[in-house]
Amino acid sequence: MRLSQFFLPTLKDDPVDAVVNSHKLMLRSGMIKQLTSGVYSTLPFGLIVFKKFENIIREEMNAIGGNEFYLPAISPNELWAETGRLEDYGDLMFRIKNRELVLCPTHEEIFTSIAKSNLISYKDFPQVWYQIQSKFRNEERPRAGVLRGRQFTMKDAYSLDATWEGLDRAYDNMAQAYRNIFTRCGLEFAVVSAFSGAMGGSDSEEFMAVSSIGEDDIVISEDGKYCSNLEVAVSFREKTGRRDSGLQPEEFHTPDIKSIDELAEFLKTSDKSRLAKSRVFVNVKESGNEYVMVLVCGDDEVNESKLQGYFGINIRPAHNEELSEITGADAGSIGPVGFKNENIRIIADLLLEDADELISGANKNDYHLKNIDLKRDVKGIEYKDLRIVKEGEETTDRKSKIKITKAIEVGHIFKLGTKYSEALGAKFLDAEGKENPIIMGSYGIGVERTAASFIEQNNDEKGIVWKGEVAPFQVILLSLNQKNEEVRNISEDFYNELRKNKIDVLFDDRDEVRPGVKFNDSDLIGIPVQLIVGEKNLKDGNLEIKIRKTGERLIVKKEDALGKVMELAEQY
């Protein structure tokens, strides 16, 4: 590709509204251009990059028997209503006014509708279907360029099986394919257990690119044997336990005490494990709302994702105005004993199991209750893992400690089971002629997010540093003075030879551009190997080669340059 014919609008300075490196560098290198908030045009250089990632994904999907589709980006409301996700997605879904249509944020419903009318016998299975296509989500606050946009490209794949064992095999095959994909994409990544959210399903893993600007917190043990999203992570900590003192509950005045920290200071204690933090949630149901009080140790926080895992995604924190009606008190004075509404379900974290001598709100403003014995005083209490783990805690086997780091989700795999097939009536006949719902898995990869994550992990003060299969070009050929006949002719010769040898080369043959600008643009767009043809070195029969990643510069004889460039192109 000749740069004189290539649309590459590079920018010298960082755009003022770009904060993270990938956003800055994608704009500056001419990969994308913003159209409106959260919506970007992909320019020619960006398209080359994204296609590199897509091709790796496509090859690995095909290697496990994937069939590629290309489905509509719009679908009828009724499909989403049948699975309940029209309501679940809410305002996150783009809806077409005056039409019963939506812009698809994902394609489970559409793929299931195809399976319903075509996969009717157990002999039709297994199947792996996928597509690489635009998706739409009405993000309230788009940020970080393509990392959280309103339109994006996703590879979404679906396994369809007649047995649960078939789903297990498909899931394992997909998990390995994902490891292959992200390894080939050059990412530093971790595979973590995860929460399925609005997708539903059972087993769920996320593929996370480690990055300081990531929106997700992941938990990794120091020995590397445990990885999890913070949303579902578990750890070991000693339970609060019992003192068996037999002390009776006693109310005491706590004026203007609204938080656990204030309560600890009021009581002159640094041990918050027996100061039970109480929060109320509302599980929204068509049949009527269910009220849930959650208790954790005072130095812990409630993990709302774990709570959603138990109750579904429609559970939410109670509003301030609801608290008084449910408990009889405002936030800061609520607790598990003597609340106003008797129809409340009480669940405590496992660390509080059967604990006594606890202090919590008295369900009376400005009052707390001490000597609470959960075993004695709270009938019907349930215990579940409800807390957010903390850095430095031990793994559950007590063999290592955990650390928490930031990461970007680039892929997510789910065992959906029969959630969508049952909702949409996608059934098949087994060998005995009995009707069964199709058993499904769902597997997604964000294409632009993966490319942006690569850039976050591979950049320096000069620009992007591409490598391996995802490099848009292997070599950039810089002709420093096209007006010089010798420089021009030798540059043309090398351009033709590189192409003849199947090397992807970008030829900077621009006439009126100064060498300094060519050097800066070359570093900015980050092509791994730079072959530089200039008058100074040619006088001695030499050419210059620069390795973008290391900055190393080599002076080589003109006749040796082609072989050296090809060697480096394979290496980097």
Short mmCIF file of C-alpha atoms in Angstrom, two decimals, residues 2-459:
data_model
loop_
_atom_site.label_atom_id
_atom_site.label_comp_id
_atom_site.label_asym_id
_atom_site.label_seq_id
_atom_site.Cartn_x
_atom_site.Cartn_y
_atom_site.Cartn_z
CA ARG A 2 1.33 3.43 -1.00
CA LEU A 3 0.84 6.07 1.65
CA SER A 4 0.36 8.68 -1.09
CA GLN A 5 -2.84 6.80 -2.01
CA PHE A 6 -3.84 5.80 1.52
CA PHE A 7 -6.21 7.90 3.65
CA LEU A 8 -4.33 8.20 6.96
CA PRO A 9 -5.26 11.45 8.78
CA THR A 10 -2.75 11.38 11.66
CA LEU A 11 -2.84 13.96 14.46
CA LYS A 12 0.21 15.50 16.11
CA ASP A 13 -1.39 16.10 19.52
CA ASP A 14 -3.75 14.19 21.79
CA PRO A 15 -7.43 15.12 21.33
CA VAL A 16 -8.66 17.06 24.38
CA ASP A 17 -11.63 14.78 25.06
CA ALA A 18 -9.63 11.53 24.96
CA VAL A 19 -8.43 10.23 28.34
CA VAL A 20 -7.15 6.65 27.91
CA ASN A 21 -4.18 5.77 25.70
CA SER A 22 -6.07 3.52 23.29
CA HIS A 23 -8.62 6.26 22.59
CA LYS A 24 -5.92 8.87 22.06
CA LEU A 25 -3.84 6.66 19.81
CA MET A 26 -6.73 5.33 17.75
CA LEU A 27 -7.74 8.91 16.97
CA ARG A 28 -4.19 10.15 16.42
CA SER A 29 -3.18 7.23 14.19
CA GLY A 30 -6.20 7.70 11.94
CA MET A 31 -7.93 4.45 12.91
CA ILE A 32 -11.25 6.00 13.95
CA LYS A 33 -13.07 9.31 13.93
CA GLN A 34 -15.90 10.26 16.30
CA LEU A 35 -19.29 10.89 14.72
CA THR A 36 -21.22 11.51 17.94
CA SER A 37 -20.98 10.43 21.56
CA GLY A 38 -20.11 6.73 21.68
CA VAL A 39 -20.26 6.31 17.88
CA TYR A 40 -17.14 6.11 15.72
CA SER A 41 -16.44 5.83 12.01
CA THR A 42 -13.79 3.21 11.23
CA LEU A 43 -11.23 4.65 8.81
CA PRO A 44 -9.11 2.57 6.40
CA PHE A 45 -6.18 2.02 8.80
CA GLY A 46 -8.58 1.04 11.58
CA LEU A 47 -10.44 -1.34 9.29
CA ILE A 48 -7.19 -3.12 8.40
CA VAL A 49 -6.45 -3.52 12.12
CA PHE A 50 -9.93 -4.75 13.05
CA LYS A 51 -9.93 -7.23 10.16
CA LYS A 52 -6.67 -8.70 11.47
CA PHE A 53 -8.38 -9.44 14.78
CA GLU A 54 -11.52 -10.70 13.04
CA ASN A 55 -9.53 -13.11 10.88
CA ILE A 56 -7.88 -14.69 13.93
CA ILE A 57 -11.30 -15.08 15.56
CA ARG A 58 -12.79 -16.52 12.38
CA GLU A 59 -10.00 -19.05 11.94
CA GLU A 60 -10.33 -20.34 15.51
CA MET A 61 -14.14 -20.50 15.28
CA ASN A 62 -13.93 -22.46 12.05
CA ALA A 63 -11.35 -24.78 13.62
CA ILE A 64 -13.93 -26.03 16.14
CA GLY A 65 -16.61 -26.53 13.50
CA GLY A 66 -18.21 -23.08 13.56
CA ASN A 67 -20.73 -22.08 10.86
CA GLU A 68 -20.58 -18.37 10.08
CA PHE A 69 -23.85 -16.41 9.76
CA TYR A 70 -24.67 -12.76 9.19
CA LEU A 71 -27.97 -11.81 10.80
CA PRO A 72 -30.03 -8.60 10.78
CA ALA A 73 -29.07 -5.86 13.23
CA ILE A 74 -32.75 -5.18 13.89
CA SER A 75 -35.31 -7.57 15.31
CA PRO A 76 -38.95 -7.52 16.41
CA ASN A 77 -39.84 -6.62 20.02
CA GLU A 78 -41.86 -9.80 20.42
CA LEU A 79 -38.79 -12.06 20.39
CA TRP A 80 -37.25 -10.11 23.27
CA ALA A 81 -40.54 -9.97 25.15
CA GLU A 82 -40.83 -13.77 25.01
CA THR A 83 -37.53 -14.19 26.85
CA GLY A 84 -38.17 -11.28 29.23
CA ARG A 85 -35.14 -9.34 28.05
CA LEU A 86 -37.12 -6.48 26.54
CA GLU A 87 -37.77 -5.43 30.13
CA ASP A 88 -34.38 -6.55 31.47
CA TYR A 89 -32.40 -4.38 29.06
CA GLY A 90 -34.68 -1.38 29.60
CA ASP A 91 -33.22 1.89 28.32
CA LEU A 92 -29.95 0.16 27.41
CA MET A 93 -31.70 -1.13 24.28
CA PHE A 94 -32.25 1.14 21.26
CA ARG A 95 -35.88 1.02 20.17
CA ILE A 96 -37.16 2.19 16.81
CA LYS A 97 -40.02 4.62 17.40
CA ASN A 98 -43.38 3.91 15.75
CA ARG A 99 -42.08 0.42 14.88
CA GLU A 100 -42.13 -2.74 16.96
CA LEU A 101 -38.40 -3.16 16.37
CA VAL A 102 -35.15 -2.89 18.34
CA LEU A 103 -31.47 -2.62 17.46
CA CYS A 104 -29.92 -5.84 18.74
CA PRO A 105 -27.48 -5.65 21.67
CA THR A 106 -26.86 -9.39 21.17
CA HIS A 107 -28.44 -12.22 19.15
CA GLU A 108 -29.50 -15.12 21.38
CA GLU A 109 -33.16 -14.69 20.48
CA ILE A 110 -32.56 -14.51 16.73
CA PHE A 111 -30.29 -17.55 16.59
CA THR A 112 -32.74 -19.51 18.74
CA SER A 113 -35.59 -18.63 16.39
CA ILE A 114 -33.58 -20.09 13.48
CA ALA A 115 -32.81 -23.24 15.47
CA LYS A 116 -36.46 -23.64 16.38
CA SER A 117 -37.57 -24.30 12.82
CA ASN A 118 -34.48 -26.16 11.60
CA LEU A 119 -33.04 -28.32 14.38
CA ILE A 120 -35.87 -30.76 15.00
CA SER A 121 -34.12 -34.08 15.62
CA TYR A 122 -31.34 -35.22 17.93
CA LYS A 123 -29.51 -36.18 14.71
CA ASP A 124 -29.17 -32.47 13.86
CA PHE A 125 -26.77 -31.88 16.75
CA PRO A 126 -24.21 -30.68 17.72
CA GLN A 127 -24.06 -27.29 16.04
CA VAL A 128 -21.79 -24.24 16.50
CA TRP A 129 -23.07 -21.04 14.91
CA TYR A 130 -21.42 -17.64 14.96
CA GLN A 131 -21.32 -14.23 13.34
CA ILE A 132 -19.15 -11.09 13.43
CA GLN A 133 -21.53 -8.17 13.35
CA SER A 134 -22.48 -4.74 14.70
CA LYS A 135 -24.27 -4.53 18.04
CA PHE A 136 -25.98 -1.56 19.68
CA ARG A 137 -26.31 -0.58 23.34
CA ASN A 138 -27.59 2.77 24.52
CA GLU A 139 -24.82 3.47 27.01
CA GLU A 140 -25.81 6.35 29.25
CA ARG A 141 -22.21 7.53 29.56
CA PRO A 142 -20.04 6.27 26.70
CA ARG A 143 -16.36 6.52 27.55
CA ALA A 144 -12.85 5.50 26.57
CA GLY A 145 -13.49 5.50 22.83
CA VAL A 146 -14.38 2.08 21.45
CA LEU A 147 -13.98 0.42 24.86
CA ARG A 148 -17.48 1.52 25.81
CA GLY A 149 -19.36 2.75 22.78
CA ARG A 150 -22.95 2.65 21.58
CA GLN A 151 -22.17 0.73 18.41
CA PHE A 152 -19.54 -1.99 18.35
CA THR A 153 -18.55 -5.17 16.55
CA MET A 154 -18.97 -8.47 18.35
CA LYS A 155 -18.25 -12.05 17.50
CA ASP A 156 -21.18 -13.86 19.05
CA ALA A 157 -21.24 -17.65 18.88
CA TYR A 158 -23.79 -20.22 20.02
CA SER A 159 -23.49 -23.93 20.64
CA LEU A 160 -26.63 -26.03 20.24
CA ASP A 161 -26.74 -29.52 21.68
CA ALA A 162 -29.12 -32.35 22.47
CA THR A 163 -27.40 -33.32 25.74
CA TRP A 164 -25.82 -31.58 28.72
CA GLU A 165 -22.64 -33.55 28.07
CA GLY A 166 -22.65 -32.03 24.58
CA LEU A 167 -22.87 -28.55 26.09
CA ASP A 168 -19.91 -29.35 28.34
CA ARG A 169 -17.83 -30.40 25.34
CA ALA A 170 -18.84 -27.34 23.33
CA TYR A 171 -18.05 -25.04 26.25
CA ASP A 172 -14.61 -26.60 26.75
CA ASN A 173 -13.86 -26.38 23.01
CA MET A 174 -14.88 -22.74 22.98
CA ALA A 175 -12.82 -21.97 26.10
CA GLN A 176 -9.73 -23.40 24.40
CA ALA A 177 -10.50 -21.53 21.18
CA TYR A 178 -10.69 -18.30 23.19
CA ARG A 179 -7.32 -18.99 24.76
CA ASN A 180 -5.92 -19.52 21.27
CA ILE A 181 -7.51 -16.32 20.00
CA PHE A 182 -6.25 -14.02 22.71
CA THR A 183 -2.80 -15.61 22.66
CA ARG A 184 -2.59 -15.06 18.91
CA CYS A 185 -3.83 -11.50 19.42
CA GLY A 186 -0.82 -10.85 21.65
CA LEU A 187 -2.77 -10.04 24.80
CA GLU A 188 -1.76 -10.50 28.41
CA PHE A 189 -5.01 -11.96 29.72
CA ALA A 190 -6.57 -13.87 32.58
CA VAL A 191 -9.54 -16.26 32.55
CA VAL A 192 -11.84 -15.60 35.49
CA SER A 193 -15.06 -17.08 36.78
CA ALA A 194 -17.86 -14.57 36.33
CA PHE A 195 -21.48 -13.54 36.84
CA SER A 196 -23.83 -14.17 33.90
CA GLY A 197 -26.06 -11.13 34.49
CA ALA A 198 -28.86 -10.53 31.99
CA MET A 199 -27.53 -13.38 29.83
CA GLY A 200 -28.62 -16.01 32.33
CA GLY A 201 -27.16 -19.48 32.44
CA SER A 202 -24.87 -21.40 34.76
CA ASP A 203 -21.11 -21.68 34.19
CA SER A 204 -19.62 -18.41 33.06
CA GLU A 205 -16.06 -17.25 32.44
CA GLU A 206 -14.63 -13.92 31.35
CA PHE A 207 -11.44 -13.36 29.40
CA MET A 208 -9.84 -10.25 30.85
CA ALA A 209 -7.02 -8.14 29.40
CA VAL A 210 -4.98 -6.82 32.31
CA SER A 211 -4.98 -3.01 32.20
CA SER A 212 -4.89 -0.15 34.69
CA ILE A 213 -7.78 1.56 32.90
CA GLY A 214 -10.07 -1.49 33.02
CA GLU A 215 -13.60 -1.10 34.37
CA ASP A 216 -13.56 -4.54 35.96
CA ASP A 217 -11.73 -5.64 39.10
CA ILE A 218 -10.35 -9.14 38.93
CA VAL A 219 -8.96 -11.28 41.72
CA ILE A 220 -5.79 -13.29 41.11
CA SER A 221 -3.99 -15.38 43.69
CA GLU A 222 -0.27 -14.81 44.18
CA ASP A 223 0.43 -18.38 43.03
CA GLY A 224 -1.69 -17.83 39.91
CA LYS A 225 -3.96 -20.80 40.59
CA TYR A 226 -7.11 -18.80 41.34
CA CYS A 227 -8.66 -16.16 39.07
CA SER A 228 -12.10 -14.60 39.37
CA ASN A 229 -14.04 -11.48 38.64
CA LEU A 230 -14.47 -9.50 41.86
CA GLU A 231 -18.23 -9.84 41.35
CA VAL A 232 -18.12 -13.56 42.23
CA ALA A 233 -14.75 -13.97 43.95
CA VAL A 234 -14.46 -15.93 47.20
CA SER A 235 -11.73 -16.03 49.84
CA PHE A 236 -11.02 -17.42 53.29
CA ARG A 237 -11.61 -15.40 56.43
CA GLU A 238 -12.31 -16.58 59.96
CA LYS A 239 -16.00 -16.45 60.90
CA THR A 240 -17.14 -13.98 63.52
CA GLY A 241 -18.24 -16.93 65.64
CA ARG A 242 -20.03 -17.22 68.96
CA ARG A 243 -19.20 -16.09 72.49
CA ASP A 244 -22.21 -17.86 74.05
CA SER A 245 -22.59 -15.18 76.71
CA GLY A 246 -26.40 -15.42 76.70
CA LEU A 247 -26.73 -11.61 76.91
CA GLN A 248 -30.17 -10.28 75.96
CA PRO A 249 -30.77 -7.63 73.26
CA GLU A 250 -30.50 -4.12 74.63
CA GLU A 251 -31.45 -0.90 72.88
CA PHE A 252 -29.19 2.15 73.22
CA HIS A 253 -29.25 5.71 71.95
CA THR A 254 -26.96 6.57 69.01
CA PRO A 255 -27.78 10.15 68.00
CA ASP A 256 -26.89 11.07 64.40
CA ILE A 257 -24.99 7.81 63.84
CA LYS A 258 -25.48 6.90 60.17
CA SER A 259 -22.54 4.68 59.25
CA ILE A 260 -20.49 1.79 60.60
CA ASP A 261 -17.42 4.03 60.90
CA GLU A 262 -19.38 6.51 63.01
CA LEU A 263 -20.78 3.69 65.13
CA ALA A 264 -17.29 2.22 65.71
CA GLU A 265 -16.00 5.63 66.78
CA PHE A 266 -19.02 6.13 69.06
CA LEU A 267 -18.35 2.74 70.70
CA LYS A 268 -14.59 3.33 70.82
CA THR A 269 -13.83 0.06 69.02
CA SER A 270 -11.67 -0.85 66.05
CA ASP A 271 -13.23 -4.32 65.64
CA LYS A 272 -16.11 -4.00 63.20
CA SER A 273 -16.72 -7.72 62.72
CA ARG A 274 -19.60 -7.69 65.26
CA LEU A 275 -21.09 -4.44 63.97
CA ALA A 276 -23.56 -5.97 61.53
CA LYS A 277 -24.11 -3.80 58.48
CA SER A 278 -27.77 -4.08 57.39
CA ARG A 279 -29.04 -3.23 53.93
CA VAL A 280 -32.51 -3.69 52.46
CA PHE A 281 -33.18 -4.74 48.87
CA VAL A 282 -36.37 -5.03 46.82
CA ASN A 283 -36.78 -8.03 44.54
CA VAL A 284 -39.15 -6.68 41.89
CA LYS A 285 -41.69 -9.32 40.79
CA GLU A 286 -44.90 -9.23 38.79
CA SER A 287 -46.63 -11.10 41.61
CA GLY A 288 -45.53 -8.50 44.16
CA ASN A 289 -42.27 -7.16 45.51
CA GLU A 290 -40.19 -9.26 47.89
CA TYR A 291 -38.18 -7.48 50.59
CA VAL A 292 -34.74 -8.78 51.51
CA MET A 293 -32.53 -7.64 54.39
CA VAL A 294 -28.86 -8.45 53.93
CA LEU A 295 -26.35 -8.55 56.80
CA VAL A 296 -22.56 -8.45 56.46
CA CYS A 297 -19.76 -7.71 58.90
CA GLY A 298 -19.26 -4.00 59.44
CA ASP A 299 -15.89 -3.97 57.68
CA ASP A 300 -17.36 -5.69 54.61
CA GLU A 301 -19.50 -4.52 51.69
CA VAL A 302 -22.49 -6.30 50.14
CA ASN A 303 -21.67 -7.86 46.78
CA GLU A 304 -24.74 -6.95 44.72
CA SER A 305 -23.70 -9.23 41.84
CA LYS A 306 -23.74 -12.24 44.16
CA LEU A 307 -27.16 -11.10 45.35
CA GLN A 308 -28.35 -10.95 41.74
CA GLY A 309 -26.99 -14.46 41.27
CA TYR A 310 -29.35 -15.66 44.00
CA PHE A 311 -32.42 -13.55 43.18
CA GLY A 312 -32.09 -12.43 39.56
CA ILE A 313 -31.18 -9.12 38.01
CA ASN A 314 -34.37 -7.33 39.10
CA ILE A 315 -33.27 -7.05 42.72
CA ARG A 316 -32.30 -3.50 43.68
CA PRO A 317 -31.43 -1.48 46.79
CA ALA A 318 -34.47 -0.09 48.57
CA HIS A 319 -35.02 3.62 48.06
CA ASN A 320 -34.72 5.90 51.06
CA GLU A 321 -38.47 6.54 51.11
CA GLU A 322 -39.13 2.77 51.15
CA LEU A 323 -36.89 2.01 54.13
CA SER A 324 -39.17 3.55 56.74
CA GLU A 325 -42.18 1.66 55.40
CA ILE A 326 -40.29 -1.65 55.39
CA THR A 327 -38.26 -1.38 58.60
CA GLY A 328 -39.64 1.55 60.57
CA ALA A 329 -36.37 3.50 60.36
CA ASP A 330 -34.10 5.38 58.01
CA ALA A 331 -30.75 4.18 56.68
CA GLY A 332 -28.20 3.84 59.48
CA SER A 333 -30.73 2.62 62.05
CA ILE A 334 -32.01 -0.59 60.46
CA GLY A 335 -31.33 -4.13 61.66
CA PRO A 336 -32.60 -7.73 61.71
CA VAL A 337 -34.68 -7.53 64.91
CA GLY A 338 -38.03 -5.76 65.37
CA PHE A 339 -38.62 -4.38 61.90
CA LYS A 340 -41.97 -2.94 60.89
CA ASN A 341 -42.80 -5.23 57.94
CA GLU A 342 -42.86 -8.89 58.97
CA ASN A 343 -42.78 -10.09 55.36
CA ILE A 344 -39.08 -9.57 54.97
CA ARG A 345 -36.53 -12.22 54.16
CA ILE A 346 -33.26 -12.02 56.11
CA ILE A 347 -30.00 -13.30 54.70
CA ALA A 348 -26.60 -12.96 56.37
CA ASP A 349 -23.14 -13.50 55.00
CA LEU A 350 -21.48 -16.81 55.85
CA LEU A 351 -18.99 -15.05 58.14
CA LEU A 352 -21.89 -14.16 60.43
CA GLU A 353 -23.31 -17.67 60.62
CA ASP A 354 -24.89 -18.19 64.11
CA ALA A 355 -22.91 -15.22 65.48
CA ASP A 356 -23.92 -13.56 68.75
CA GLU A 357 -23.17 -10.32 70.64
CA LEU A 358 -23.77 -8.41 67.40
CA ILE A 359 -24.72 -4.75 67.19
CA SER A 360 -27.01 -3.44 64.46
CA GLY A 361 -29.76 -0.88 63.98
CA ALA A 362 -32.84 -1.11 66.21
CA ASN A 363 -35.25 -0.16 63.38
CA LYS A 364 -35.84 3.04 65.29
CA ASN A 365 -34.15 6.25 64.24
CA ASP A 366 -31.05 7.12 66.32
CA TYR A 367 -31.09 3.80 68.16
CA HIS A 368 -29.07 0.60 67.88
CA LEU A 369 -29.45 -2.83 69.43
CA LYS A 370 -26.62 -4.77 71.07
CA ASN A 371 -26.29 -8.45 72.05
CA ILE A 372 -28.13 -9.68 68.95
CA ASP A 373 -27.87 -13.46 68.64
CA LEU A 374 -28.69 -14.45 65.06
CA LYS A 375 -29.33 -18.05 66.09
CA ARG A 376 -31.72 -17.04 68.87
CA ASP A 377 -33.26 -13.75 67.78
CA VAL A 378 -33.67 -13.99 64.01
CA LYS A 379 -36.04 -16.77 62.98
CA GLY A 380 -35.72 -18.19 59.48
CA ILE A 381 -32.43 -16.45 58.79
CA GLU A 382 -30.49 -17.77 55.78
CA TYR A 383 -26.74 -17.72 55.20
CA LYS A 384 -25.05 -17.19 51.84
CA ASP A 385 -21.78 -15.84 50.47
CA LEU A 386 -22.63 -12.13 50.12
CA ARG A 387 -19.43 -10.15 50.68
CA ILE A 388 -16.85 -8.53 48.43
CA VAL A 389 -13.44 -10.09 49.01
CA LYS A 390 -10.45 -7.92 49.91
CA GLU A 391 -6.85 -7.73 48.79
CA GLY A 392 -4.50 -9.75 50.97
CA GLU A 393 -7.08 -12.30 52.11
CA GLU A 394 -6.26 -15.97 51.71
CA THR A 395 -7.62 -18.24 49.00
CA THR A 396 -10.21 -20.74 50.18
CA ASP A 397 -7.57 -23.49 50.36
CA ARG A 398 -5.38 -21.14 52.43
CA LYS A 399 -2.37 -21.83 50.20
CA SER A 400 -2.02 -18.33 48.74
CA LYS A 401 -3.15 -14.73 49.10
CA ILE A 402 -5.24 -12.76 46.63
CA LYS A 403 -4.51 -9.51 44.86
CA ILE A 404 -6.99 -7.31 43.02
CA THR A 405 -6.15 -5.70 39.70
CA LYS A 406 -7.96 -3.82 36.93
CA ALA A 407 -8.81 -5.48 33.63
CA ILE A 408 -10.83 -5.03 30.44
CA GLU A 409 -13.37 -7.70 29.53
CA VAL A 410 -12.65 -8.82 25.96
CA GLY A 411 -14.57 -12.11 25.91
CA HIS A 412 -17.28 -13.90 27.87
CA ILE A 413 -18.56 -17.48 27.62
CA PHE A 414 -21.79 -18.85 29.17
CA LYS A 415 -23.60 -22.10 29.54
CA LEU A 416 -27.10 -20.84 28.77
CA GLY A 417 -28.78 -24.21 29.15
CA THR A 418 -32.42 -24.11 28.06
CA LYS A 419 -33.36 -20.56 29.09
CA TYR A 420 -33.88 -19.28 25.54
CA SER A 421 -35.04 -22.50 23.90
CA GLU A 422 -37.77 -22.97 26.52
CA ALA A 423 -38.90 -19.34 26.26
CA LEU A 424 -39.09 -19.49 22.45
CA GLY A 425 -40.26 -23.10 22.11
CA ALA A 426 -37.14 -24.36 20.34
CA LYS A 427 -37.46 -28.12 20.83
CA PHE A 428 -36.24 -31.31 19.18
CA LEU A 429 -37.22 -34.98 19.25
CA ASP A 430 -34.83 -37.38 20.98
CA ALA A 431 -34.20 -41.01 19.98
CA GLU A 432 -37.36 -42.10 21.83
CA GLY A 433 -39.47 -39.46 20.07
CA LYS A 434 -39.74 -37.30 23.17
CA GLU A 435 -39.71 -33.50 22.86
CA ASN A 436 -36.83 -31.67 24.59
CA PRO A 437 -35.60 -28.05 24.63
CA ILE A 438 -32.35 -27.36 22.79
CA ILE A 439 -29.39 -26.94 25.16
CA MET A 440 -27.37 -23.82 24.37
CA GLY A 441 -24.16 -21.97 25.11
CA SER A 442 -23.32 -18.36 24.24
CA TYR A 443 -19.85 -17.00 23.56
CA GLY A 444 -18.92 -13.37 22.79
CA ILE A 445 -15.81 -11.38 21.87
CA GLY A 446 -15.66 -7.61 21.41
CA VAL A 447 -13.55 -6.98 18.30
CA GLU A 448 -12.76 -3.28 18.81
CA ARG A 449 -12.39 -3.82 22.57
CA THR A 450 -9.77 -6.49 21.89
CA ALA A 451 -7.86 -4.17 19.55
CA ALA A 452 -8.08 -1.30 22.04
CA SER A 453 -6.91 -3.61 24.84
CA PHE A 454 -3.89 -4.57 22.74
CA ILE A 455 -3.06 -0.88 22.30
CA GLU A 456 -3.44 -0.28 26.04
CA GLN A 457 -0.86 -3.00 26.67
CA ASN A 458 1.45 -2.10 23.76
CA ASN A 459 2.27 1.58 23.46
#
